[in-house]
Amino acid sequence: KEPRTGAGGEAEVAGPCRIGISELSATTWFPRFVRRINEAYPRLELKPQVGLAKSLGRSVERGELDCAVVTGTIGSAALTWQTVAEVEFAWMASPARLRKGTLLDAQLLQRHPVIASTRDSGLTGAMHAWSAAHNAQAREIVSCNSLTAILGMTVAGVGISFLPSRYVAPLVARRLLVALRSDPPLPSLGYHFVWRRDDTRQLVAVMNTLVMEEADFRQPNPLWTP
C-alpha cells in the first residue's frame, strides 16, 4: 500500500476517526477523552469500536480502523505502537469463595474455575503466558468476552478472575471482591496506541498525542462512584 499522507495542516484533523478500544478503556479514560476531542477538534468525529485486542489489531492492519489502544503483543510488521500505560492486575474472588489475601498457587488454581475472555483478548494471552511460565494451569476456564460480565460472575462466586486492581478498587472497598496474592506475582500489562506503520496522517499523530495525555487506567468505572 502507498503511504496514506494527508495534505497537511489543521484541515486534516476533521471528519471521522475510527478508533478501537477495549471495554476497560471505554469505562475509564475514554469519556473524558471524548470531551477533550470535542473541545479541541470540534470537526473531528470519533467513531469508537469496542472489542478485544487481537481483533482490533487486525482491523487496524486492514485499514478498517485508523488506530486502537490495546494490550498484549503486537505481532504484525505492518503495525507500529507506543506504550501508553502499564496497568497492574491481580487475581480477584468473591469473599464467599476465598478469603482476602489468600495465596493463589498452582495447587489452588486447580481447585477454582477461572473466568476469562477468549484468546482474542490481550488479557487472556497474558494470563496464559503467566500460567505456562510458572506451571500453574487452571482447572477450568469459563469464557466470557465482557469485562462487566466477568466482574458480575466473579462477584457471584462463579470463579476467580484476573482483573485490573485500581479499576475494581470500589468493589473491593464494598467487600464484593477480595484481592488474592499470587505466587509468583502477576506482571503489570502494557497498553499501547497502535497504528499502521505507513499511515503518516496528522490525524493519527494528533490522536497519539492526546491518548498519551488522557489515557489513565487508574480511574474506576464512573458508574460505581458517587
PDB file of C-alpha atoms in Angstrom:
ATOM      1  CA  LYS A   1       0.000   0.000   0.000  1.00  0.00           C
ATOM      2  CA  GLU A   2       1.000   3.603  -0.616  1.00  0.00           C
ATOM      3  CA  PRO A   3       1.536   5.720   2.487  1.00  0.00           C
ATOM      4  CA  ARG A   4      -1.662   7.487   3.469  1.00  0.00           C
ATOM      5  CA  THR A   5      -0.325  11.023   3.751  1.00  0.00           C
ATOM      6  CA  GLY A   6      -2.729  13.925   4.165  1.00  0.00           C
ATOM      7  CA  ALA A   7      -2.474  17.376   2.641  1.00  0.00           C
ATOM      8  CA  GLY A   8      -1.153  18.841   5.889  1.00  0.00           C
ATOM      9  CA  GLY A   9      -2.497  21.470   8.229  1.00  0.00           C
ATOM     10  CA  GLU A  10      -5.451  21.693  10.544  1.00  0.00           C
ATOM     11  CA  ALA A  11      -7.865  20.574   7.811  1.00  0.00           C
ATOM     12  CA  GLU A  12      -6.612  17.018   8.260  1.00  0.00           C
ATOM     13  CA  VAL A  13      -7.905  16.846  11.841  1.00  0.00           C
ATOM     14  CA  ALA A  14     -11.540  16.732  10.774  1.00  0.00           C
ATOM     15  CA  GLY A  15     -14.063  14.154   9.671  1.00  0.00           C
ATOM     16  CA  PRO A  16     -14.360  10.600  11.016  1.00  0.00           C
ATOM     17  CA  CYS A  17     -11.733   8.874  13.146  1.00  0.00           C
ATOM     18  CA  ARG A  18     -12.233   5.163  13.719  1.00  0.00           C
ATOM     19  CA  ILE A  19     -10.561   4.153  16.972  1.00  0.00           C
ATOM     20  CA  GLY A  20     -10.582   0.716  18.585  1.00  0.00           C
ATOM     21  CA  ILE A  21     -10.689   0.446  22.365  1.00  0.00           C
ATOM     22  CA  SER A  22     -11.214  -2.223  24.988  1.00  0.00           C
ATOM     23  CA  GLU A  23     -14.062  -2.286  27.478  1.00  0.00           C
ATOM     24  CA  LEU A  24     -11.565  -1.196  30.145  1.00  0.00           C
ATOM     25  CA  SER A  25     -10.722   1.943  28.153  1.00  0.00           C
ATOM     26  CA  ALA A  26     -14.379   2.609  27.372  1.00  0.00           C
ATOM     27  CA  THR A  27     -15.279   2.676  31.061  1.00  0.00           C
ATOM     28  CA  THR A  28     -12.268   4.579  32.431  1.00  0.00           C
ATOM     29  CA  TRP A  29     -10.480   7.323  30.475  1.00  0.00           C
ATOM     30  CA  PHE A  30     -12.348   7.363  27.166  1.00  0.00           C
ATOM     31  CA  PRO A  31     -15.371   9.521  28.192  1.00  0.00           C
ATOM     32  CA  ARG A  32     -13.003  12.311  29.288  1.00  0.00           C
ATOM     33  CA  PHE A  33     -11.003  11.812  26.088  1.00  0.00           C
ATOM     34  CA  VAL A  34     -14.172  12.376  24.028  1.00  0.00           C
ATOM     35  CA  ARG A  35     -14.774  15.676  25.830  1.00  0.00           C
ATOM     36  CA  ARG A  36     -11.175  16.740  25.144  1.00  0.00           C
ATOM     37  CA  ILE A  37     -11.541  15.920  21.436  1.00  0.00           C
ATOM     38  CA  ASN A  38     -14.852  17.765  21.179  1.00  0.00           C
ATOM     39  CA  GLU A  39     -13.320  20.884  22.711  1.00  0.00           C
ATOM     40  CA  ALA A  40     -10.015  20.850  20.825  1.00  0.00           C
ATOM     41  CA  TYR A  41     -11.164  19.475  17.446  1.00  0.00           C
ATOM     42  CA  PRO A  42     -14.904  20.093  17.002  1.00  0.00           C
ATOM     43  CA  ARG A  43     -14.774  18.981  13.362  1.00  0.00           C
ATOM     44  CA  LEU A  44     -13.340  15.590  14.295  1.00  0.00           C
ATOM     45  CA  GLU A  45     -15.950  12.832  14.616  1.00  0.00           C
ATOM     46  CA  LEU A  46     -14.862   9.944  16.844  1.00  0.00           C
ATOM     47  CA  LYS A  47     -16.193   6.550  15.800  1.00  0.00           C
ATOM     48  CA  PRO A  48     -15.147   4.138  18.570  1.00  0.00           C
ATOM     49  CA  GLN A  49     -15.291   0.367  18.219  1.00  0.00           C
ATOM     50  CA  VAL A  50     -15.133  -1.632  21.440  1.00  0.00           C
ATOM     51  CA  GLY A  51     -13.608  -5.082  21.098  1.00  0.00           C
ATOM     52  CA  LEU A  52     -10.817  -7.480  22.007  1.00  0.00           C
ATOM     53  CA  ALA A  53      -7.153  -6.683  21.433  1.00  0.00           C
ATOM     54  CA  LYS A  54      -6.265  -9.084  18.645  1.00  0.00           C
ATOM     55  CA  SER A  55      -9.377  -8.415  16.588  1.00  0.00           C
ATOM     56  CA  LEU A  56      -8.876  -4.655  16.951  1.00  0.00           C
ATOM     57  CA  GLY A  57      -5.249  -5.013  15.868  1.00  0.00           C
ATOM     58  CA  ARG A  58      -6.316  -6.926  12.758  1.00  0.00           C
ATOM     59  CA  SER A  59      -8.834  -4.194  11.949  1.00  0.00           C
ATOM     60  CA  VAL A  60      -6.112  -1.534  12.149  1.00  0.00           C
ATOM     61  CA  GLU A  61      -3.871  -3.653   9.916  1.00  0.00           C
ATOM     62  CA  ARG A  62      -6.643  -3.971   7.308  1.00  0.00           C
ATOM     63  CA  GLY A  63      -7.363  -0.246   7.393  1.00  0.00           C
ATOM     64  CA  GLU A  64     -10.818  -0.712   8.932  1.00  0.00           C
ATOM     65  CA  LEU A  65      -9.699   1.290  11.974  1.00  0.00           C
ATOM     66  CA  ASP A  66      -7.373   4.297  11.996  1.00  0.00           C
ATOM     67  CA  CYS A  67      -5.843   3.383  15.360  1.00  0.00           C
ATOM     68  CA  ALA A  68      -6.504   1.417  18.534  1.00  0.00           C
ATOM     69  CA  VAL A  69      -5.498   1.206  22.191  1.00  0.00           C
ATOM     70  CA  VAL A  70      -4.847  -2.428  23.097  1.00  0.00           C
ATOM     71  CA  THR A  71      -2.829  -4.634  25.404  1.00  0.00           C
ATOM     72  CA  GLY A  72      -0.735  -7.651  24.517  1.00  0.00           C
ATOM     73  CA  THR A  73       1.978  -8.361  21.952  1.00  0.00           C
ATOM     74  CA  ILE A  74       1.791  -6.555  18.599  1.00  0.00           C
ATOM     75  CA  GLY A  75       2.853  -9.262  16.161  1.00  0.00           C
ATOM     76  CA  SER A  76       2.290  -7.582  12.779  1.00  0.00           C
ATOM     77  CA  ALA A  77       5.136  -5.918  10.882  1.00  0.00           C
ATOM     78  CA  ALA A  78       2.539  -3.617   9.290  1.00  0.00           C
ATOM     79  CA  LEU A  79       1.791  -2.016  12.659  1.00  0.00           C
ATOM     80  CA  THR A  80       3.730   0.206  14.999  1.00  0.00           C
ATOM     81  CA  TRP A  81       2.873   1.292  18.522  1.00  0.00           C
ATOM     82  CA  GLN A  82       3.696   3.444  21.519  1.00  0.00           C
ATOM     83  CA  THR A  83       3.130   2.270  25.072  1.00  0.00           C
ATOM     84  CA  VAL A  84       0.504   4.391  26.804  1.00  0.00           C
ATOM     85  CA  ALA A  85       0.421   2.916  30.313  1.00  0.00           C
ATOM     86  CA  GLU A  86       1.366  -0.037  32.488  1.00  0.00           C
ATOM     87  CA  VAL A  87      -1.650  -1.455  34.323  1.00  0.00           C
ATOM     88  CA  GLU A  88      -1.414  -3.580  37.472  1.00  0.00           C
ATOM     89  CA  PHE A  89      -3.574  -6.700  37.670  1.00  0.00           C
ATOM     90  CA  ALA A  90      -4.467  -9.055  40.487  1.00  0.00           C
ATOM     91  CA  TRP A  91      -6.425 -12.232  40.967  1.00  0.00           C
ATOM     92  CA  MET A  92      -9.835 -11.475  42.459  1.00  0.00           C
ATOM     93  CA  ALA A  93     -12.560 -13.583  44.052  1.00  0.00           C
ATOM     94  CA  SER A  94     -15.810 -13.275  45.924  1.00  0.00           C
ATOM     95  CA  PRO A  95     -15.244 -13.303  49.711  1.00  0.00           C
ATOM     96  CA  ALA A  96     -17.717 -16.188  49.755  1.00  0.00           C
ATOM     97  CA  ARG A  97     -15.251 -18.257  47.712  1.00  0.00           C
ATOM     98  CA  LEU A  98     -11.843 -17.239  49.108  1.00  0.00           C
ATOM     99  CA  ARG A  99     -10.547 -15.059  51.920  1.00  0.00           C
ATOM    100  CA  LYS A 100      -8.790 -11.768  51.333  1.00  0.00           C
ATOM    101  CA  GLY A 101      -5.060 -12.254  50.809  1.00  0.00           C
ATOM    102  CA  THR A 102      -5.302 -15.993  50.083  1.00  0.00           C
ATOM    103  CA  LEU A 103      -2.141 -17.164  48.322  1.00  0.00           C
ATOM    104  CA  LEU A 104      -3.092 -18.434  44.870  1.00  0.00           C
ATOM    105  CA  ASP A 105      -0.514 -21.002  43.805  1.00  0.00           C
ATOM    106  CA  ALA A 106      -0.598 -23.802  41.216  1.00  0.00           C
ATOM    107  CA  GLN A 107      -2.380 -26.168  43.598  1.00  0.00           C
ATOM    108  CA  LEU A 108      -5.140 -23.707  44.468  1.00  0.00           C
ATOM    109  CA  LEU A 109      -5.577 -22.772  40.801  1.00  0.00           C
ATOM    110  CA  GLN A 110      -6.618 -26.366  40.188  1.00  0.00           C
ATOM    111  CA  ARG A 111      -9.499 -26.022  42.653  1.00  0.00           C
ATOM    112  CA  HIS A 112     -11.251 -22.897  41.339  1.00  0.00           C
ATOM    113  CA  PRO A 113     -12.693 -22.097  37.881  1.00  0.00           C
ATOM    114  CA  VAL A 114     -11.106 -19.105  36.150  1.00  0.00           C
ATOM    115  CA  ILE A 115     -13.412 -16.630  34.399  1.00  0.00           C
ATOM    116  CA  ALA A 116     -11.613 -15.103  31.414  1.00  0.00           C
ATOM    117  CA  SER A 117     -12.055 -13.733  27.915  1.00  0.00           C
ATOM    118  CA  THR A 118     -11.331 -15.775  24.795  1.00  0.00           C
ATOM    119  CA  ARG A 119      -7.920 -15.874  23.133  1.00  0.00           C
ATOM    120  CA  ASP A 120      -8.540 -12.664  21.159  1.00  0.00           C
ATOM    121  CA  SER A 121      -8.158 -10.781  24.438  1.00  0.00           C
ATOM    122  CA  GLY A 122      -4.725  -9.447  25.304  1.00  0.00           C
ATOM    123  CA  LEU A 123      -5.506 -10.064  28.973  1.00  0.00           C
ATOM    124  CA  THR A 124      -6.180 -13.746  28.401  1.00  0.00           C
ATOM    125  CA  GLY A 125      -2.962 -14.084  26.427  1.00  0.00           C
ATOM    126  CA  ALA A 126      -1.032 -12.590  29.339  1.00  0.00           C
ATOM    127  CA  MET A 127      -2.804 -14.849  31.822  1.00  0.00           C
ATOM    128  CA  HIS A 128      -1.972 -17.971  29.804  1.00  0.00           C
ATOM    129  CA  ALA A 129       1.653 -16.869  29.416  1.00  0.00           C
ATOM    130  CA  TRP A 130       1.939 -16.386  33.178  1.00  0.00           C
ATOM    131  CA  SER A 131       0.328 -19.771  33.836  1.00  0.00           C
ATOM    132  CA  ALA A 132       2.556 -21.602  31.366  1.00  0.00           C
ATOM    133  CA  ALA A 133       5.759 -19.929  32.585  1.00  0.00           C
ATOM    134  CA  HIS A 134       5.069 -20.975  36.157  1.00  0.00           C
ATOM    135  CA  ASN A 135       3.381 -24.346  35.524  1.00  0.00           C
ATOM    136  CA  ALA A 136       0.178 -23.089  37.089  1.00  0.00           C
ATOM    137  CA  GLN A 137      -2.565 -24.269  34.753  1.00  0.00           C
ATOM    138  CA  ALA A 138      -6.205 -23.529  35.548  1.00  0.00           C
ATOM    139  CA  ARG A 139      -8.550 -26.464  36.095  1.00  0.00           C
ATOM    140  CA  GLU A 140     -11.408 -24.869  34.166  1.00  0.00           C
ATOM    141  CA  ILE A 141     -11.820 -21.723  32.067  1.00  0.00           C
ATOM    142  CA  VAL A 142     -15.223 -20.027  31.963  1.00  0.00           C
ATOM    143  CA  SER A 143     -15.118 -17.980  28.735  1.00  0.00           C
ATOM    144  CA  CYS A 144     -16.726 -14.548  28.562  1.00  0.00           C
ATOM    145  CA  ASN A 145     -15.913 -11.593  26.305  1.00  0.00           C
ATOM    146  CA  SER A 146     -17.427  -8.890  28.528  1.00  0.00           C
ATOM    147  CA  LEU A 147     -15.421  -7.358  31.371  1.00  0.00           C
ATOM    148  CA  THR A 148     -18.663  -6.382  33.090  1.00  0.00           C
ATOM    149  CA  ALA A 149     -19.964  -9.945  32.893  1.00  0.00           C
ATOM    150  CA  ILE A 150     -16.641 -11.323  34.183  1.00  0.00           C
ATOM    151  CA  LEU A 151     -16.926  -8.974  37.149  1.00  0.00           C
ATOM    152  CA  GLY A 152     -20.553  -9.960  37.748  1.00  0.00           C
ATOM    153  CA  MET A 153     -19.769 -13.670  37.726  1.00  0.00           C
ATOM    154  CA  THR A 154     -16.758 -13.169  39.980  1.00  0.00           C
ATOM    155  CA  VAL A 155     -18.857 -11.227  42.498  1.00  0.00           C
ATOM    156  CA  ALA A 156     -21.461 -14.022  42.292  1.00  0.00           C
ATOM    157  CA  GLY A 157     -18.801 -16.591  43.228  1.00  0.00           C
ATOM    158  CA  VAL A 158     -18.790 -18.500  39.930  1.00  0.00           C
ATOM    159  CA  GLY A 159     -14.990 -18.449  39.882  1.00  0.00           C
ATOM    160  CA  ILE A 160     -11.911 -16.275  40.206  1.00  0.00           C
ATOM    161  CA  SER A 161     -10.650 -13.777  37.642  1.00  0.00           C
ATOM    162  CA  PHE A 162      -7.663 -11.732  36.521  1.00  0.00           C
ATOM    163  CA  LEU A 163      -8.638  -8.053  36.873  1.00  0.00           C
ATOM    164  CA  PRO A 164      -7.110  -4.536  36.885  1.00  0.00           C
ATOM    165  CA  SER A 165      -6.520  -3.669  40.529  1.00  0.00           C
ATOM    166  CA  ARG A 166      -7.355   0.043  40.513  1.00  0.00           C
ATOM    167  CA  TYR A 167     -10.401  -0.448  38.310  1.00  0.00           C
ATOM    168  CA  VAL A 168     -12.090  -2.822  40.752  1.00  0.00           C
ATOM    169  CA  ALA A 169     -10.968  -0.975  43.909  1.00  0.00           C
ATOM    170  CA  PRO A 170     -14.515   0.349  44.603  1.00  0.00           C
ATOM    171  CA  LEU A 171     -15.864  -3.217  44.529  1.00  0.00           C
ATOM    172  CA  VAL A 172     -13.105  -4.341  46.892  1.00  0.00           C
ATOM    173  CA  ALA A 173     -13.951  -1.436  49.217  1.00  0.00           C
ATOM    174  CA  ARG A 174     -17.584  -2.570  49.249  1.00  0.00           C
ATOM    175  CA  ARG A 175     -16.408  -6.116  50.075  1.00  0.00           C
ATOM    176  CA  LEU A 176     -17.935  -7.526  46.899  1.00  0.00           C
ATOM    177  CA  LEU A 177     -14.475  -8.712  45.825  1.00  0.00           C
ATOM    178  CA  VAL A 178     -11.263  -9.618  47.609  1.00  0.00           C
ATOM    179  CA  ALA A 179      -7.745  -9.437  46.204  1.00  0.00           C
ATOM    180  CA  LEU A 180      -5.669 -12.608  46.246  1.00  0.00           C
ATOM    181  CA  ARG A 181      -1.904 -12.913  46.451  1.00  0.00           C
ATOM    182  CA  SER A 182      -0.249 -14.929  43.706  1.00  0.00           C
ATOM    183  CA  ASP A 183       2.910 -16.990  43.679  1.00  0.00           C
ATOM    184  CA  PRO A 184       4.665 -15.810  41.598  1.00  0.00           C
ATOM    185  CA  PRO A 185       3.239 -12.252  41.446  1.00  0.00           C
ATOM    186  CA  LEU A 186       1.429 -11.118  38.330  1.00  0.00           C
ATOM    187  CA  PRO A 187       3.260  -8.753  35.960  1.00  0.00           C
ATOM    188  CA  SER A 188       1.809  -5.375  35.026  1.00  0.00           C
ATOM    189  CA  LEU A 189       0.493  -5.201  31.453  1.00  0.00           C
ATOM    190  CA  GLY A 190       1.311  -2.556  28.880  1.00  0.00           C
ATOM    191  CA  TYR A 191      -1.434  -0.824  26.913  1.00  0.00           C
ATOM    192  CA  HIS A 192      -0.358   0.523  23.533  1.00  0.00           C
ATOM    193  CA  PHE A 193      -1.527   3.055  20.977  1.00  0.00           C
ATOM    194  CA  VAL A 194      -1.364   1.143  17.670  1.00  0.00           C
ATOM    195  CA  TRP A 195      -1.493   2.381  14.068  1.00  0.00           C
ATOM    196  CA  ARG A 196      -0.340   1.344  10.607  1.00  0.00           C
ATOM    197  CA  ARG A 197       3.353   1.900  10.035  1.00  0.00           C
ATOM    198  CA  ASP A 198       2.636   3.563   6.654  1.00  0.00           C
ATOM    199  CA  ASP A 199      -0.043   5.912   7.996  1.00  0.00           C
ATOM    200  CA  THR A 200       1.546   9.362   8.294  1.00  0.00           C
ATOM    201  CA  ARG A 201      -1.624  11.444   8.546  1.00  0.00           C
ATOM    202  CA  GLN A 202      -1.780  14.299  11.028  1.00  0.00           C
ATOM    203  CA  LEU A 203      -4.997  12.728  12.317  1.00  0.00           C
ATOM    204  CA  VAL A 204      -3.095   9.742  13.694  1.00  0.00           C
ATOM    205  CA  ALA A 205      -0.328  11.899  15.157  1.00  0.00           C
ATOM    206  CA  VAL A 206      -2.900  14.067  16.956  1.00  0.00           C
ATOM    207  CA  MET A 207      -4.744  11.018  18.287  1.00  0.00           C
ATOM    208  CA  ASN A 208      -1.468   9.538  19.519  1.00  0.00           C
ATOM    209  CA  THR A 209      -0.563  12.736  21.385  1.00  0.00           C
ATOM    210  CA  LEU A 210      -3.980  13.114  23.013  1.00  0.00           C
ATOM    211  CA  VAL A 211      -4.250   9.450  24.008  1.00  0.00           C
ATOM    212  CA  MET A 212      -0.829   9.657  25.651  1.00  0.00           C
ATOM    213  CA  GLU A 213      -2.038  12.697  27.628  1.00  0.00           C
ATOM    214  CA  GLU A 214      -5.509  11.440  28.583  1.00  0.00           C
ATOM    215  CA  ALA A 215      -5.352   7.652  28.943  1.00  0.00           C
ATOM    216  CA  ASP A 216      -5.498   6.969  32.690  1.00  0.00           C
ATOM    217  CA  PHE A 217      -6.438   3.392  33.518  1.00  0.00           C
ATOM    218  CA  ARG A 218      -6.311   4.118  37.251  1.00  0.00           C
ATOM    219  CA  GLN A 219      -9.766   5.672  37.113  1.00  0.00           C
ATOM    220  CA  PRO A 220     -12.562   3.472  38.457  1.00  0.00           C
ATOM    221  CA  ASN A 221     -15.723   2.933  36.468  1.00  0.00           C
ATOM    222  CA  PRO A 222     -17.721   6.185  36.971  1.00  0.00           C
ATOM    223  CA  LEU A 223     -20.908   4.126  37.366  1.00  0.00           C
ATOM    224  CA  TRP A 224     -19.535   2.702  40.642  1.00  0.00           C
ATOM    225  CA  THR A 225     -18.569   6.002  42.260  1.00  0.00           C
ATOM    226  CA  PRO A 226     -20.719   8.799  43.735  1.00  0.00           C
TER     227      PRO A 226
END
